[in-house]
Amino acid sequence: MLRISVFLFLMIQSVCFANEQTRLPLNDYFSETWSTRSGLPHNSINSLAQTNDGYIWVATWEGLARYNGREFKLFTRSEIPGLPDSGLRSLSAQADGSLYIVGARGGVSHLQHGQWHTKPQAEAMVNHILKTNTNELWLALEGKGLVYRAADSDIETHILINLSAYRLIQDLDGVIWAATSDGLYKIENKKARLITADMGLPSAPIYTLLLTRQGQLIVGGERGAWKFSNGKFTPVHQQLNGESISSLLEDDHHDLWFGTINNGVFRLSGFGLEHLDAKAGLPGNRTLSLLQDRENSIWVGTNGGLYRLREAPFSSWSKKRGLSSDYIRTVMSHSDGSIWLGGSTGLNRMYNDHIESFSLVDSDKPLSVLSLAEDDSGGVWLGTYTAGVMRVLNGQIHTVINRDSGLASNEVRALLFDNQQRLWLGTATGLTRIEVDGSLTQFTTKQGLPGDFIMALELDSKGNVWVGTGVGVAMFNDTLGKFKGQLFPRKFNAEYAFGFYSQNEYMWMATDRGLIRFNIDTGDVAMLGREQGLPVDKLFQIVAQGDSFWLSSNRGIIQVNQHQVNELLNNSQHKADALHYQMYDEGDGMLSAQANGGSNPAAVLHKDGSIWFATAQGAATALPERLKRASQLELPTVIESILVDGKNTPLITKGEAVLLPPGSDRISFHYAGLSFIMPQRIKFQTKLLGYNDKWVDRQQLNITEYTNLAPGKYTFMVRAGYPNGQWQENHKALDFVIQSFFWQKLSFKLMVFFSLILLFFGLYKYRLYHYKKIEKELKLRVKQQTRDLQQQTDAFAHQASHDQLTGMPNRRAFDNWLAENFDNIKQSGQPLSIAIIDIDHFKRINDNWSHIVGDKVICVIATILQQCCNDNANQVSRWGGEEFTLLLPNKTATQAVEICEQLRLDIESYDFSPIAMGLKVTVSFGIADSSLVDEYDRLLVQADQALYKAKNTGRNRVEVVQP
C-alpha cells in the first residue's frame, strides 16, 4: 500500500511538473496580429468564441468573421438574412455546437447546423446572452436592464430595469450573476439582489464575470478584480486594484488573464503578475475580449485588432528581451546549463531566462563576437571580428591574443579545444594553434590547408581535427602531424564548408551545395542536395536531436529524418523516395528566417533538449517536444464550401446528399484543418469514392477540383494532419449526386438500347424480307427464264423438226420418227404405208404467178394434207420444196391408195382462184408399204420410185410399188 501511495505521489508530482514545464512566460509566446488589412471587417473585436467544430468566431461592429487558420470568412446582413445587425456585440458558443450572436440594435441570431435562425429582437443593444441549464435565454441590455425568455417562448420578463447589464453567468448551483453598471447582482428564483460593500465589493460598475474550473466566481470591474470565497469578495491581486477590468479568462494552467480598458492584458501565474500592452506588441490597450482555444492559444480582442499568443515551435530572444544584440552570430551550450550568445554588439549568458551581459575589462566599446568555446575547466573563450581571441574571467572579457601579439588575423570565426586541450583558432588568414605551453603554431596553404579563410573546426571520433574553409576541407592527423586534404568531389560543385557534425564513423559537413557525409574509415563521400529534395543549396550548421537533423540556412530551419537521409545517401545510385522535410520560418515563431553562418557554433543542442540558432533577428530556440505535442493535438477537418462551375452551392445538413444540376463540369471543394498552431503547415489528403478509392496527397493545398465527372453518386472525403505526425481519424465526408440529363439516365439508355435492338431486329427482318423477296423474284425470274429458254429450246427444236412455211414436221422429224418406230412396227407385224407427194408443175406456178403464190399453194396443200392426217391419225410432213410425205400407220398399200386418191381429188377440185386467177393445181403420189422391205430407208426409196413413176406416167395420179 505504501508503494502504491508513493507511486501515485510521484505520478502527481510528475504531472504537475510537466504542466509547469509547458507554461511559458509571456515573452516566450509567439504573437500574431490581424486587422482590417488581414481580412477583418472592423478592428474592434467585441467578442470571441470557438464552436465545437473548431472555428474561431469574431464579432465586430461591421459584421461577423469566421477564422479557419488561413483566412477570415465574413458574414454580414447582405449575405446572411438571419443576421439582423451588422454591429455585433457578443457571441455565446453552446455545448451543442451552436452559436448565439447578439447585436447593437437588439438583434438575436442563432446559428445551428449551418442554418441561421432569427430570434425576436430585444428593445436595446444586447451586451451578452446566456442560455441557462433550463433552456432559458437571458439578455443583458444596454440601458434597459436584464430580461429573460422562458424556454420555447418569445415573451420577455424584466428582472432589472434602468441600468446597463454587461455580462451574465450561471454558477454550479444554478445561481445567475449579472455584471451591471450598478454593480454585481445575484439572481435566485428570478429575484435579483445587489451585492453591497459589506461583502467586499466596492460600489462601482462590474463589467465581466468568470467561473473557474473549480467553480470559483471571479469578478472584474471598474476598480479591479475580485474572487468570491466563503461568502466574501477579496482582491485577486493588489497590483490590479484600480485597473478597469473588461474581460476575464482562465487558461488550462488555471492562470488568470485580465483584459483592461486602458492598460492592455495582465496574467497572474506562477511567474507572478505579467503585463502585456501596446508597447510589447498588443494592437491596442483597450481589451474587449479574451479566449483560449482548444490548442491553448490565447486570443485577445482589442480596439485595434485581433492578437494571439501561441506556443510556437520556435521562440526568439532579441535585444527587446535583454540581449546585447539582435544580430546573433554564435550560440554555445555550457556545461553548467547556461546558454552563451555572441552577437554583433556584445556577449550574453542566459540561465533560467535570466540574461547576463559582459563588457571588456578595459573598454566600453561594443564587441562583435564570431565564435565561442568552453575549455575543460568551464572557461568561456570567444573569437571576435576585429579584436582577436578573448576570455571571460570574473564577469569581464579579457584579451588573450590578437594580431599585435602574434595572431595571423583578428577575425576569428572558429575555436576548438582538442583532446590535448590545445586551442585551435580559425581566422580569416589561416589556422593558429596555441600549445599548452602558450606557444603558437601557424598553418596555411603551405602546410596543406586547401584555403586560408577558416570558418569551421571540429574533432572526429578518432581525435582528428577537421578544418572547413572557403575552398574545401582538410583533416589534421595528430599522429602524422600533418594535414590530409579532403577536397570535395568535382561533381558536387561544393566549395564552402560552414559547419561540421561528428557522428561515430561519419563526419557531416554543411556546405554551399548541401549536406555532405564523409566516412572516416572508408573515405566514401555522399551528398544530399537539391537533386535529392533539399529545398536550399547553402547550409550553415548541423544539429542532431533524436531521430532528426536540424539544418540552419538563410531561408529558415530545415528538419529532416536521419534515417531517411542515410537511406538516400546509401542508395544514391538508385531511384529513392523524395526527401521529406519541414522548413520553419517566421510563421513558426522566428523573428527572422535568416540563420547566420560562417562562424561557429552557429547552432547548438542544449541540455534541456532545446535547439538554439543564431539568426539575423536574435537567437531562435526550438523545443522539439512542442512539435510532438502539436502533432498529437486533435485536428478537426471541415468542408467549407463546394463550387460548381464557379458558383457556390449550399451545403446540405448531415446525412443528405448535395444535388448538383445536370452538366456540372467543374466541381471544387474548399476545406480546412482547424488548427491555429501551425496552420500553414497542415497537410491534406483527399479521396473521391465512386471515382478513386485511394487517398491522394494534396500537401498544403486546401482546394481540390474535379472536372468532367460522369453523372452519378460520389462521396468526397478529406482529412488533415500535422507535419511529422500520423494521419488522424478526422476525415470529413460529403455525399453529392450529379444529376443526369434525360438522355443520360439509365431508363433512357435502356430505352435507347432496346429501341436499337428493335430497330436492328426490324432492319434484320426487313432485310431478310427483302432478300426473300429478291430470292422469290429471282426464282420467278429463273423459272420464267427457264420457261423462256425451254420455249426457246422447244422453238428451236420445233424449228429444227418443223417446216417454217407450213408449220408441219419437216423431213428430219419424219426421218427420226420413221427410224425410231420402223423396227417396232415390223416386229409387231402391223402394216405401215408411206406416200411421197409432189406438186405437179410447181416451177411453172412460181414462174407464172411468183414464189409468193407458190408458197401459198404449198400452204393450202399442207392444210389439206394435215386435215387428212388429223382425221385418220396419220402423219404428214413437208419433205422439201414442193414435196410432202404421208405416213400411214396400220395401213396397207391398198388402204393407202384409197386415202391418197381422195386427197388427190380434193386438191384437184380445190379452188385456188383466191390465190391466183386461173390457177389449177394437181399432185402426184408415190406409195410403198413395209411388207416388201426390212429397213425404213428402203421403204422411202420404193415410195420415191412410185412417185417417179406417177410423174412419168402423166402426173395427177397415185402410183404404188408393186411387189
mmCIF file of C-alpha atoms in Angstrom, residues 527-827:
data_model
loop_
_atom_site.group_PDB
_atom_site.id
_atom_site.type_symbol
_atom_site.label_atom_id
_atom_site.label_comp_id
_atom_site.label_asym_id
_atom_site.label_seq_id
_atom_site.Cartn_x
_atom_site.Cartn_y
_atom_site.Cartn_z
ATOM 1 C CA MET A 527 25.964 14.460 -50.752
ATOM 2 C CA LEU A 528 22.358 15.372 -50.077
ATOM 3 C CA GLY A 529 21.425 18.338 -52.241
ATOM 4 C CA ARG A 530 18.630 19.767 -54.302
ATOM 5 C CA GLU A 531 18.558 16.706 -56.564
ATOM 6 C CA GLN A 532 17.577 14.602 -53.546
ATOM 7 C CA GLY A 533 14.905 17.090 -52.482
ATOM 8 C CA LEU A 534 16.730 19.542 -50.241
ATOM 9 C CA PRO A 535 14.958 22.931 -50.629
ATOM 10 C CA VAL A 536 18.137 25.048 -50.467
ATOM 11 C CA ASP A 537 21.774 24.800 -51.531
ATOM 12 C CA LYS A 538 23.537 26.558 -48.700
ATOM 13 C CA LEU A 539 23.550 25.069 -45.190
ATOM 14 C CA PHE A 540 25.338 26.583 -42.197
ATOM 15 C CA GLN A 541 25.117 24.224 -39.227
ATOM 16 C CA ILE A 542 24.011 20.678 -38.386
ATOM 17 C CA VAL A 543 22.396 19.709 -35.082
ATOM 18 C CA ALA A 544 21.337 16.141 -34.337
ATOM 19 C CA GLN A 545 18.436 15.686 -31.950
ATOM 20 C CA GLY A 546 16.614 12.407 -31.515
ATOM 21 C CA ASP A 547 15.974 10.931 -34.959
ATOM 22 C CA SER A 548 16.225 14.322 -36.695
ATOM 23 C CA PHE A 549 18.853 16.547 -38.238
ATOM 24 C CA TRP A 550 18.219 20.279 -37.841
ATOM 25 C CA LEU A 551 19.895 22.299 -40.585
ATOM 26 C CA SER A 552 20.207 26.079 -40.498
ATOM 27 C CA SER A 553 20.046 28.139 -43.677
ATOM 28 C CA ASN A 554 19.346 31.624 -44.984
ATOM 29 C CA ARG A 555 15.728 30.650 -45.654
ATOM 30 C CA GLY A 556 14.891 29.026 -42.351
ATOM 31 C CA ILE A 557 15.491 25.921 -40.280
ATOM 32 C CA ILE A 558 15.120 22.562 -42.028
ATOM 33 C CA GLN A 559 14.214 19.398 -40.141
ATOM 34 C CA VAL A 560 14.960 16.050 -41.810
ATOM 35 C CA ASN A 561 14.870 12.463 -40.631
ATOM 36 C CA GLN A 562 18.340 10.990 -40.081
ATOM 37 C CA HIS A 563 17.328 7.503 -41.149
ATOM 38 C CA GLN A 564 15.856 8.724 -44.431
ATOM 39 C CA VAL A 565 18.896 10.881 -45.151
ATOM 40 C CA ASN A 566 21.193 7.874 -44.718
ATOM 41 C CA GLU A 567 18.891 5.753 -46.872
ATOM 42 C CA LEU A 568 19.024 8.347 -49.649
ATOM 43 C CA LEU A 569 22.795 8.610 -49.440
ATOM 44 C CA ASN A 570 23.276 4.833 -49.311
ATOM 45 C CA ASN A 571 21.119 4.428 -52.419
ATOM 46 C CA SER A 572 22.357 7.448 -54.329
ATOM 47 C CA GLN A 573 22.797 5.348 -57.496
ATOM 48 C CA HIS A 574 19.235 4.105 -57.379
ATOM 49 C CA LYS A 575 15.912 5.838 -57.531
ATOM 50 C CA ALA A 576 14.716 6.529 -53.997
ATOM 51 C CA ASP A 577 11.782 8.267 -52.348
ATOM 52 C CA ALA A 578 11.837 12.055 -52.267
ATOM 53 C CA LEU A 579 13.231 13.696 -49.170
ATOM 54 C CA HIS A 580 10.640 14.512 -46.522
ATOM 55 C CA TYR A 581 11.449 17.709 -44.677
ATOM 56 C CA GLN A 582 9.910 20.548 -42.723
ATOM 57 C CA MET A 583 11.131 24.118 -43.117
ATOM 58 C CA TYR A 584 10.436 26.549 -40.298
ATOM 59 C CA ASP A 585 10.438 30.331 -40.692
ATOM 60 C CA GLU A 586 8.839 33.474 -39.289
ATOM 61 C CA GLY A 587 5.416 31.836 -39.193
ATOM 62 C CA ASP A 588 6.731 29.345 -36.637
ATOM 63 C CA GLY A 589 7.956 31.844 -34.072
ATOM 64 C CA MET A 590 11.259 33.005 -35.535
ATOM 65 C CA LEU A 591 11.742 36.735 -35.763
ATOM 66 C CA SER A 592 13.815 36.117 -38.883
ATOM 67 C CA ALA A 593 14.179 33.022 -41.041
ATOM 68 C CA GLN A 594 17.721 34.085 -41.924
ATOM 69 C CA ALA A 595 20.027 31.915 -39.856
ATOM 70 C CA ASN A 596 23.640 33.076 -39.666
ATOM 71 C CA GLY A 597 26.673 31.034 -40.690
ATOM 72 C CA GLY A 598 30.361 31.334 -41.297
ATOM 73 C CA SER A 599 31.011 31.404 -37.568
ATOM 74 C CA ASN A 600 30.938 28.605 -35.004
ATOM 75 C CA PRO A 601 28.945 27.259 -33.397
ATOM 76 C CA ALA A 602 26.017 28.854 -35.251
ATOM 77 C CA ALA A 603 23.557 26.331 -33.788
ATOM 78 C CA VAL A 604 23.692 24.048 -30.772
ATOM 79 C CA LEU A 605 21.696 21.407 -28.876
ATOM 80 C CA HIS A 606 21.170 22.402 -25.244
ATOM 81 C CA LYS A 607 20.953 20.076 -22.270
ATOM 82 C CA ASP A 608 17.206 20.619 -21.819
ATOM 83 C CA GLY A 609 16.565 19.333 -25.356
ATOM 84 C CA SER A 610 16.101 22.759 -26.902
ATOM 85 C CA ILE A 611 17.976 23.742 -30.058
ATOM 86 C CA TRP A 612 19.404 27.229 -30.434
ATOM 87 C CA PHE A 613 20.120 29.004 -33.710
ATOM 88 C CA ALA A 614 21.935 32.240 -34.394
ATOM 89 C CA THR A 615 19.798 34.423 -36.674
ATOM 90 C CA ALA A 616 19.672 37.930 -38.083
ATOM 91 C CA GLN A 617 16.948 38.812 -35.544
ATOM 92 C CA GLY A 618 18.139 37.341 -32.282
ATOM 93 C CA ALA A 619 18.566 33.759 -31.142
ATOM 94 C CA ALA A 620 15.802 31.341 -32.155
ATOM 95 C CA THR A 621 15.186 28.357 -29.941
ATOM 96 C CA ALA A 622 13.141 25.315 -30.838
ATOM 97 C CA LEU A 623 11.666 22.769 -28.451
ATOM 98 C CA PRO A 624 11.068 19.571 -30.470
ATOM 99 C CA GLU A 625 8.781 18.405 -27.696
ATOM 100 C CA ARG A 626 6.417 21.240 -28.595
ATOM 101 C CA LEU A 627 6.261 19.912 -32.131
ATOM 102 C CA LYS A 628 5.484 16.433 -30.867
ATOM 103 C CA ARG A 629 2.743 17.772 -28.626
ATOM 104 C CA ALA A 630 1.330 19.793 -31.500
ATOM 105 C CA SER A 631 1.204 16.742 -33.749
ATOM 106 C CA GLN A 632 -0.761 14.877 -31.067
ATOM 107 C CA LEU A 633 -3.461 17.534 -30.715
ATOM 108 C CA GLU A 634 -6.868 16.856 -32.179
ATOM 109 C CA LEU A 635 -7.117 18.404 -35.618
ATOM 110 C CA PRO A 636 -10.693 18.941 -36.809
ATOM 111 C CA THR A 637 -11.295 18.839 -40.543
ATOM 112 C CA VAL A 638 -14.161 20.710 -42.169
ATOM 113 C CA ILE A 639 -15.502 21.010 -45.687
ATOM 114 C CA GLU A 640 -16.246 24.695 -46.006
ATOM 115 C CA SER A 641 -17.775 25.048 -49.438
ATOM 116 C CA ILE A 642 -18.394 23.409 -52.773
ATOM 117 C CA LEU A 643 -18.259 25.400 -56.001
ATOM 118 C CA VAL A 644 -19.918 24.101 -59.146
ATOM 119 C CA ASP A 645 -18.697 25.766 -62.330
ATOM 120 C CA GLY A 646 -17.523 28.716 -60.239
ATOM 121 C CA LYS A 647 -20.802 29.170 -58.323
ATOM 122 C CA ASN A 648 -21.148 28.457 -54.620
ATOM 123 C CA THR A 649 -23.515 25.591 -53.787
ATOM 124 C CA PRO A 650 -25.153 25.423 -50.333
ATOM 125 C CA LEU A 651 -24.020 22.528 -48.176
ATOM 126 C CA ILE A 652 -26.762 20.189 -47.014
ATOM 127 C CA THR A 653 -27.163 19.146 -43.419
ATOM 128 C CA LYS A 654 -25.512 15.949 -42.323
ATOM 129 C CA GLY A 655 -26.948 12.777 -43.759
ATOM 130 C CA GLU A 656 -28.205 14.268 -47.009
ATOM 131 C CA ALA A 657 -26.539 14.380 -50.396
ATOM 132 C CA VAL A 658 -25.930 17.599 -52.307
ATOM 133 C CA LEU A 659 -27.789 17.533 -55.607
ATOM 134 C CA LEU A 660 -25.846 19.062 -58.475
ATOM 135 C CA PRO A 661 -27.530 20.031 -61.736
ATOM 136 C CA PRO A 662 -27.009 18.072 -64.948
ATOM 137 C CA GLY A 663 -23.989 19.149 -66.917
ATOM 138 C CA SER A 664 -21.936 20.124 -63.826
ATOM 139 C CA ASP A 665 -18.458 20.206 -65.308
ATOM 140 C CA ARG A 666 -16.037 21.684 -62.735
ATOM 141 C CA ILE A 667 -16.548 20.856 -59.061
ATOM 142 C CA SER A 668 -14.259 22.462 -56.462
ATOM 143 C CA PHE A 669 -14.102 21.566 -52.783
ATOM 144 C CA HIS A 670 -12.698 24.023 -50.256
ATOM 145 C CA TYR A 671 -11.710 22.567 -46.899
ATOM 146 C CA ALA A 672 -9.656 23.429 -43.848
ATOM 147 C CA GLY A 673 -7.852 21.840 -40.934
ATOM 148 C CA LEU A 674 -8.895 23.851 -37.919
ATOM 149 C CA SER A 675 -5.569 24.152 -36.168
ATOM 150 C CA PHE A 676 -4.120 27.524 -35.232
ATOM 151 C CA ILE A 677 -0.668 26.489 -34.017
ATOM 152 C CA MET A 678 0.857 25.714 -37.424
ATOM 153 C CA PRO A 679 -1.995 26.357 -39.887
ATOM 154 C CA GLN A 680 0.343 26.979 -42.830
ATOM 155 C CA ARG A 681 1.900 23.516 -42.343
ATOM 156 C CA ILE A 682 -1.256 21.445 -42.165
ATOM 157 C CA LYS A 683 -1.247 18.811 -44.890
ATOM 158 C CA PHE A 684 -4.284 17.234 -46.522
ATOM 159 C CA GLN A 685 -5.321 14.060 -48.260
ATOM 160 C CA THR A 686 -8.496 13.650 -50.305
ATOM 161 C CA LYS A 687 -10.435 10.790 -51.781
ATOM 162 C CA LEU A 688 -13.461 10.662 -54.089
ATOM 163 C CA LEU A 689 -15.430 7.444 -53.705
ATOM 164 C CA GLY A 690 -17.031 6.498 -56.956
ATOM 165 C CA TYR A 691 -14.039 7.867 -58.862
ATOM 166 C CA ASN A 692 -10.886 6.851 -56.970
ATOM 167 C CA ASP A 693 -10.777 4.851 -53.767
ATOM 168 C CA LYS A 694 -7.216 5.842 -52.780
ATOM 169 C CA TRP A 695 -6.114 8.782 -50.649
ATOM 170 C CA VAL A 696 -4.344 11.445 -52.714
ATOM 171 C CA ASP A 697 -1.748 13.725 -51.105
ATOM 172 C CA ARG A 698 -2.580 17.419 -51.521
ATOM 173 C CA GLN A 699 0.261 18.727 -49.317
ATOM 174 C CA GLN A 700 -0.790 22.197 -48.032
ATOM 175 C CA LEU A 701 -3.324 22.746 -50.819
ATOM 176 C CA ASN A 702 -6.773 23.380 -49.315
ATOM 177 C CA ILE A 703 -8.733 23.078 -52.548
ATOM 178 C CA THR A 704 -9.413 20.061 -54.755
ATOM 179 C CA GLU A 705 -11.094 20.262 -58.130
ATOM 180 C CA TYR A 706 -12.624 17.597 -60.348
ATOM 181 C CA THR A 707 -13.710 18.034 -63.950
ATOM 182 C CA ASN A 708 -15.821 16.036 -66.387
ATOM 183 C CA LEU A 709 -17.257 13.675 -63.769
ATOM 184 C CA ALA A 710 -19.918 11.352 -65.101
ATOM 185 C CA PRO A 711 -23.431 11.666 -63.639
ATOM 186 C CA GLY A 712 -23.862 9.578 -60.515
ATOM 187 C CA LYS A 713 -23.370 9.498 -56.754
ATOM 188 C CA TYR A 714 -19.993 10.337 -55.195
ATOM 189 C CA THR A 715 -18.549 10.803 -51.727
ATOM 190 C CA PHE A 716 -15.809 13.375 -51.264
ATOM 191 C CA MET A 717 -13.544 12.741 -48.260
ATOM 192 C CA VAL A 718 -10.772 14.881 -46.807
ATOM 193 C CA ARG A 719 -8.512 14.503 -43.800
ATOM 194 C CA ALA A 720 -5.846 16.727 -42.272
ATOM 195 C CA GLY A 721 -2.599 16.045 -40.465
ATOM 196 C CA TYR A 722 0.291 17.815 -38.819
ATOM 197 C CA PRO A 723 3.886 17.754 -40.059
ATOM 198 C CA ASN A 724 5.778 14.709 -38.825
ATOM 199 C CA GLY A 725 2.560 13.271 -37.439
ATOM 200 C CA GLN A 726 0.377 10.326 -38.299
ATOM 201 C CA TRP A 727 -2.885 10.856 -40.137
ATOM 202 C CA GLN A 728 -5.675 11.254 -37.618
ATOM 203 C CA GLU A 729 -9.079 9.656 -37.901
ATOM 204 C CA ASN A 730 -10.589 13.059 -38.574
ATOM 205 C CA HIS A 731 -11.823 12.768 -42.118
ATOM 206 C CA LYS A 732 -14.960 14.545 -43.222
ATOM 207 C CA ALA A 733 -17.220 13.245 -45.973
ATOM 208 C CA LEU A 734 -19.703 14.914 -48.277
ATOM 209 C CA ASP A 735 -22.114 12.989 -50.468
ATOM 210 C CA PHE A 736 -23.166 14.586 -53.714
ATOM 211 C CA VAL A 737 -25.079 13.497 -56.757
ATOM 212 C CA ILE A 738 -24.512 14.821 -60.253
ATOM 213 C CA GLN A 739 -27.931 14.611 -61.834
ATOM 214 C CA SER A 740 -28.357 13.375 -65.354
ATOM 215 C CA PHE A 741 -29.881 14.886 -68.437
ATOM 216 C CA PHE A 742 -32.799 12.747 -69.594
ATOM 217 C CA TRP A 743 -30.569 11.241 -72.240
ATOM 218 C CA GLN A 744 -28.013 10.312 -69.558
ATOM 219 C CA LYS A 745 -30.459 8.416 -67.363
ATOM 220 C CA LEU A 746 -30.401 4.653 -67.198
ATOM 221 C CA SER A 747 -34.040 4.360 -68.193
ATOM 222 C CA PHE A 748 -33.381 6.453 -71.293
ATOM 223 C CA LYS A 749 -30.276 4.465 -72.079
ATOM 224 C CA LEU A 750 -32.221 1.205 -71.646
ATOM 225 C CA MET A 751 -34.990 2.563 -73.829
ATOM 226 C CA VAL A 752 -32.453 3.580 -76.459
ATOM 227 C CA PHE A 753 -30.751 0.230 -76.105
ATOM 228 C CA PHE A 754 -33.937 -1.738 -76.577
ATOM 229 C CA SER A 755 -35.044 0.650 -79.323
ATOM 230 C CA LEU A 756 -31.804 -0.006 -81.115
ATOM 231 C CA ILE A 757 -32.301 -3.719 -80.637
ATOM 232 C CA LEU A 758 -35.812 -3.420 -82.071
ATOM 233 C CA LEU A 759 -34.505 -1.218 -84.865
ATOM 234 C CA PHE A 760 -31.747 -3.662 -85.681
ATOM 235 C CA PHE A 761 -34.228 -6.523 -85.428
ATOM 236 C CA GLY A 762 -36.629 -4.620 -87.731
ATOM 237 C CA LEU A 763 -33.805 -3.884 -90.131
ATOM 238 C CA TYR A 764 -32.829 -7.509 -89.971
ATOM 239 C CA LYS A 765 -36.383 -8.633 -90.622
ATOM 240 C CA TYR A 766 -36.747 -6.070 -93.402
ATOM 241 C CA ARG A 767 -33.506 -7.154 -94.973
ATOM 242 C CA LEU A 768 -34.500 -10.755 -94.555
ATOM 243 C CA TYR A 769 -37.887 -9.983 -96.153
ATOM 244 C CA HIS A 770 -36.136 -8.009 -98.862
ATOM 245 C CA TYR A 771 -33.702 -10.810 -99.510
ATOM 246 C CA LYS A 772 -36.526 -13.342 -99.556
ATOM 247 C CA LYS A 773 -38.466 -11.117 -101.920
ATOM 248 C CA ILE A 774 -35.426 -10.815 -104.118
ATOM 249 C CA GLU A 775 -34.941 -14.565 -103.847
ATOM 250 C CA LYS A 776 -38.557 -15.140 -104.802
ATOM 251 C CA GLU A 777 -38.255 -12.701 -107.676
ATOM 252 C CA LEU A 778 -35.049 -14.370 -108.708
ATOM 253 C CA LYS A 779 -36.707 -17.749 -108.557
ATOM 254 C CA LEU A 780 -39.631 -16.464 -110.581
ATOM 255 C CA ARG A 781 -37.234 -14.846 -112.980
ATOM 256 C CA VAL A 782 -35.188 -18.019 -113.193
ATOM 257 C CA LYS A 783 -38.351 -20.014 -113.648
ATOM 258 C CA GLN A 784 -39.561 -17.620 -116.285
ATOM 259 C CA GLN A 785 -36.182 -17.560 -117.932
ATOM 260 C CA THR A 786 -36.103 -21.351 -117.730
ATOM 261 C CA ARG A 787 -39.541 -21.437 -119.250
ATOM 262 C CA ASP A 788 -38.479 -18.975 -121.884
ATOM 263 C CA LEU A 789 -35.354 -20.962 -122.515
ATOM 264 C CA GLN A 790 -37.428 -24.101 -122.679
ATOM 265 C CA GLN A 791 -39.826 -22.393 -125.014
ATOM 266 C CA GLN A 792 -36.905 -21.124 -126.987
ATOM 267 C CA THR A 793 -35.393 -24.591 -126.938
ATOM 268 C CA ASP A 794 -38.730 -26.035 -127.893
ATOM 269 C CA ALA A 795 -38.984 -23.414 -130.565
ATOM 270 C CA PHE A 796 -35.518 -24.267 -131.767
ATOM 271 C CA ALA A 797 -36.397 -27.906 -131.559
ATOM 272 C CA HIS A 798 -39.699 -27.204 -133.337
ATOM 273 C CA GLN A 799 -37.848 -25.155 -135.942
ATOM 274 C CA ALA A 800 -35.377 -27.977 -136.296
ATOM 275 C CA SER A 801 -38.167 -30.533 -136.779
ATOM 276 C CA HIS A 802 -40.864 -28.466 -138.486
ATOM 277 C CA ASP A 803 -41.177 -26.584 -141.652
ATOM 278 C CA GLN A 804 -41.137 -22.862 -141.235
ATOM 279 C CA LEU A 805 -43.604 -22.140 -144.025
ATOM 280 C CA THR A 806 -46.279 -24.696 -143.267
ATOM 281 C CA GLY A 807 -45.622 -25.401 -139.613
ATOM 282 C CA MET A 808 -45.787 -29.155 -140.186
ATOM 283 C CA PRO A 809 -42.983 -31.621 -139.384
ATOM 284 C CA ASN A 810 -40.072 -31.427 -141.762
ATOM 285 C CA ARG A 811 -38.048 -34.173 -143.334
ATOM 286 C CA ARG A 812 -35.776 -34.516 -140.276
ATOM 287 C CA ALA A 813 -38.724 -35.142 -137.989
ATOM 288 C CA PHE A 814 -40.171 -37.577 -140.466
ATOM 289 C CA ASP A 815 -36.867 -39.446 -140.774
ATOM 290 C CA ASN A 816 -36.416 -39.582 -136.995
ATOM 291 C CA TRP A 817 -39.890 -40.909 -136.406
ATOM 292 C CA LEU A 818 -39.507 -43.498 -139.083
ATOM 293 C CA ALA A 819 -36.105 -44.563 -137.829
ATOM 294 C CA GLU A 820 -37.332 -44.868 -134.241
ATOM 295 C CA ASN A 821 -40.538 -46.771 -134.960
ATOM 296 C CA PHE A 822 -39.876 -48.844 -138.104
ATOM 297 C CA ASP A 823 -38.313 -51.789 -136.302
ATOM 298 C CA ASN A 824 -41.048 -51.936 -133.677
ATOM 299 C CA ILE A 825 -43.703 -51.855 -136.398
ATOM 300 C CA LYS A 826 -42.000 -54.629 -138.302
ATOM 301 C CA GLN A 827 -41.725 -56.741 -135.198
#
